[in-house]
Amino acid sequence: MKLIDLRSDTVTQPTPAMREAMAQAELGDDVFGEDPTVNRLEALAAERLGKEAALFVASGTMGNLVALLTHCGRGDEIIIGRDQHIFTSEAGGVAALGGIHPHVIPNEPDGTLRLKDIRAAIRVEDVHHPRTRLIVLENTHLRASGAPLAPDYLQAVRKVANEHGLKLHMDGARIFNAAIALGVPVVDLARDSDTVQFCLSKGLSAPVGSLLAGSEQFIAEGRRQRKMLGGGMRQAGVLAAAGIVALETMVERLAEDHANARYLAENLANLPRIDLDPQRIRTNMVFFGLKGNGLTAQELASRVKRERVLIQPRGPYHLRAAMHYGIERSDVDHALNAIKKCLA
Ligand SMILES: *Cc1c(COP(=O)(O)O)cnc(C)c1O
């Protein structure tokens, strides 16, 4: 029987069309700028986001790191939410490799940073202070159950950034999920950020890679930072080919993942031992809590594994189930039944 892996949307396998495109891809040395498939992917990504240029990188972590190393010098400060991936889950790279100082403020339950908190975190010019350079947002906001950040909020943050001469970076690992959930073109979500990173290897199902988009000049400098980090890849067109298929064919179907997530959430919320507000589930991530009888997240995950369902513990009593390509409604029903049985 099929293993239903809901731990993450990174477990997706490339589609048959991706494998075909990878096998057929025209290749060159991308460090020389001569891989035609990488060049096509970068041009396509820039166009989709409404930016001048884009850079293909090995991972979302590398895309964010290249962006921050390009925006900031040593001792510069970024304003970032304490539940954002760059702060929690990228091995402290901005500090370790960039000498960048994170000024951490709370994320609201909807993933936003309060404008008031951003304003309060901006330093005045003083020899004692680090220099504030950059505001960093995450869209969708993973730990806020994958909440999408809407264009009017992004505009408001841009306005604060402009008032203080700051730049804005978006960790848009799942920006296409946000666009689909909000029913807006992805350019409307990218417009207010100087730079945007997004992942091909999550809901879009490509095997490897992310893109960093921004101005021509910024991306030229980012290319140097990528090289420094060891991210100059050669015949990377074998990977980029899958990314092109991802952008051309895998964006609209994210709506299915969102519908499955909502369906799972509504049914889980009916169970007495589950702590979950289904209204909060707007994209492909279902975060939920356990209450009542002391069953831990680890125990529940181990029990459902015997039913061939994998879910990810995210804390002593919290778990996550991610919807993605390859997960059908019948799989969600199977997972629901498994969870019900294991809670009993
Ligand atoms: C996955 C993820 C990243 C990093 O991507 P990797 O490819 O795993 O390095 C960055 N930000 C968010 C919000 C993510 O979910």
mmCIF file of C-alpha atoms and ligand atoms in Angstrom, residues 8-10 57-64 83-86 89-90 137-143 171-174 197-202 208-210 285 320, ligand 1:
data_model
loop_
_atom_site.group_PDB
_atom_site.id
_atom_site.type_symbol
_atom_site.label_atom_id
_atom_site.label_comp_id
_atom_site.label_asym_id
_atom_site.label_seq_id
_atom_site.Cartn_x
_atom_site.Cartn_y
_atom_site.Cartn_z
ATOM 1 C CA SER A 8 6.425 18.295 4.119
ATOM 2 C CA ASP A 9 5.799 19.521 0.582
ATOM 3 C CA THR A 10 9.540 19.015 -0.037
ATOM 4 C CA VAL A 57 20.358 28.858 -6.554
ATOM 5 C CA ALA A 58 20.690 25.448 -4.927
ATOM 6 C CA SER A 59 18.101 25.989 -2.194
ATOM 7 C CA GLY A 60 15.840 28.477 -0.504
ATOM 8 C CA THR A 61 18.406 28.832 2.246
ATOM 9 C CA MET A 62 21.044 29.781 -0.297
ATOM 10 C CA GLY A 63 18.661 32.235 -1.999
ATOM 11 C CA ASN A 64 17.936 33.993 1.274
ATOM 12 C CA ASP A 83 9.120 32.662 13.764
ATOM 13 C CA GLN A 84 10.602 33.226 10.318
ATOM 14 C CA HIS A 85 12.539 30.469 8.616
ATOM 15 C CA ILE A 86 15.652 32.609 8.090
ATOM 16 C CA SER A 89 15.832 27.231 10.384
ATOM 17 C CA GLU A 90 18.797 28.341 8.300
ATOM 18 C CA LEU A 137 9.038 39.132 5.535
ATOM 19 C CA GLU A 138 7.951 35.544 4.871
ATOM 20 C CA ASN A 139 5.097 34.739 2.449
ATOM 21 C CA THR A 140 3.399 32.371 3.003
ATOM 22 C CA HIS A 141 4.302 32.425 6.664
ATOM 23 C CA LEU A 142 5.025 28.797 7.427
ATOM 24 C CA ARG A 143 4.646 28.781 11.210
ATOM 25 C CA ASP A 171 11.346 34.939 1.816
ATOM 26 C CA GLY A 172 8.686 33.799 -0.621
ATOM 27 C CA ALA A 173 9.481 30.087 -0.434
ATOM 28 C CA ARG A 174 5.751 29.515 -1.098
ATOM 29 C CA GLN A 197 13.300 34.244 -2.977
ATOM 30 C CA PHE A 198 11.005 31.378 -3.960
ATOM 31 C CA CYS A 199 11.385 27.585 -3.948
ATOM 32 C CA LEU A 200 10.835 25.289 -6.915
ATOM 33 C CA SER A 201 11.313 22.228 -4.724
ATOM 34 C CA LYS A 202 8.218 22.501 -2.521
ATOM 35 C CA VAL A 208 16.054 20.969 -6.565
ATOM 36 C CA GLY A 209 16.390 24.712 -6.556
ATOM 37 C CA SER A 210 15.156 28.184 -5.787
ATOM 38 C CA MET A 285 -0.170 23.488 5.617
ATOM 39 C CA ARG A 320 1.937 19.370 10.837
HETATM 40 C C1 LIG B 1 11.812 25.653 2.942
HETATM 41 C C2 LIG B 1 11.885 27.071 3.294
HETATM 42 C C3 LIG B 1 13.032 27.832 3.046
HETATM 43 C C4 LIG B 1 14.350 27.233 2.622
HETATM 44 O O1 LIG B 1 14.351 26.374 1.593
HETATM 45 P P1 LIG B 1 15.391 25.143 1.477
HETATM 46 O O2 LIG B 1 15.305 24.874 0.026
HETATM 47 O O3 LIG B 1 14.846 24.065 2.340
HETATM 48 O O4 LIG B 1 16.726 25.628 1.889
HETATM 49 C C5 LIG B 1 12.988 29.169 3.343
HETATM 50 N N1 LIG B 1 11.907 29.735 3.847
HETATM 51 C C6 LIG B 1 10.772 29.043 4.113
HETATM 52 C C7 LIG B 1 9.591 29.735 4.670
HETATM 53 C C8 LIG B 1 10.739 27.688 3.854
HETATM 54 O O5 LIG B 1 9.639 26.991 4.140
#
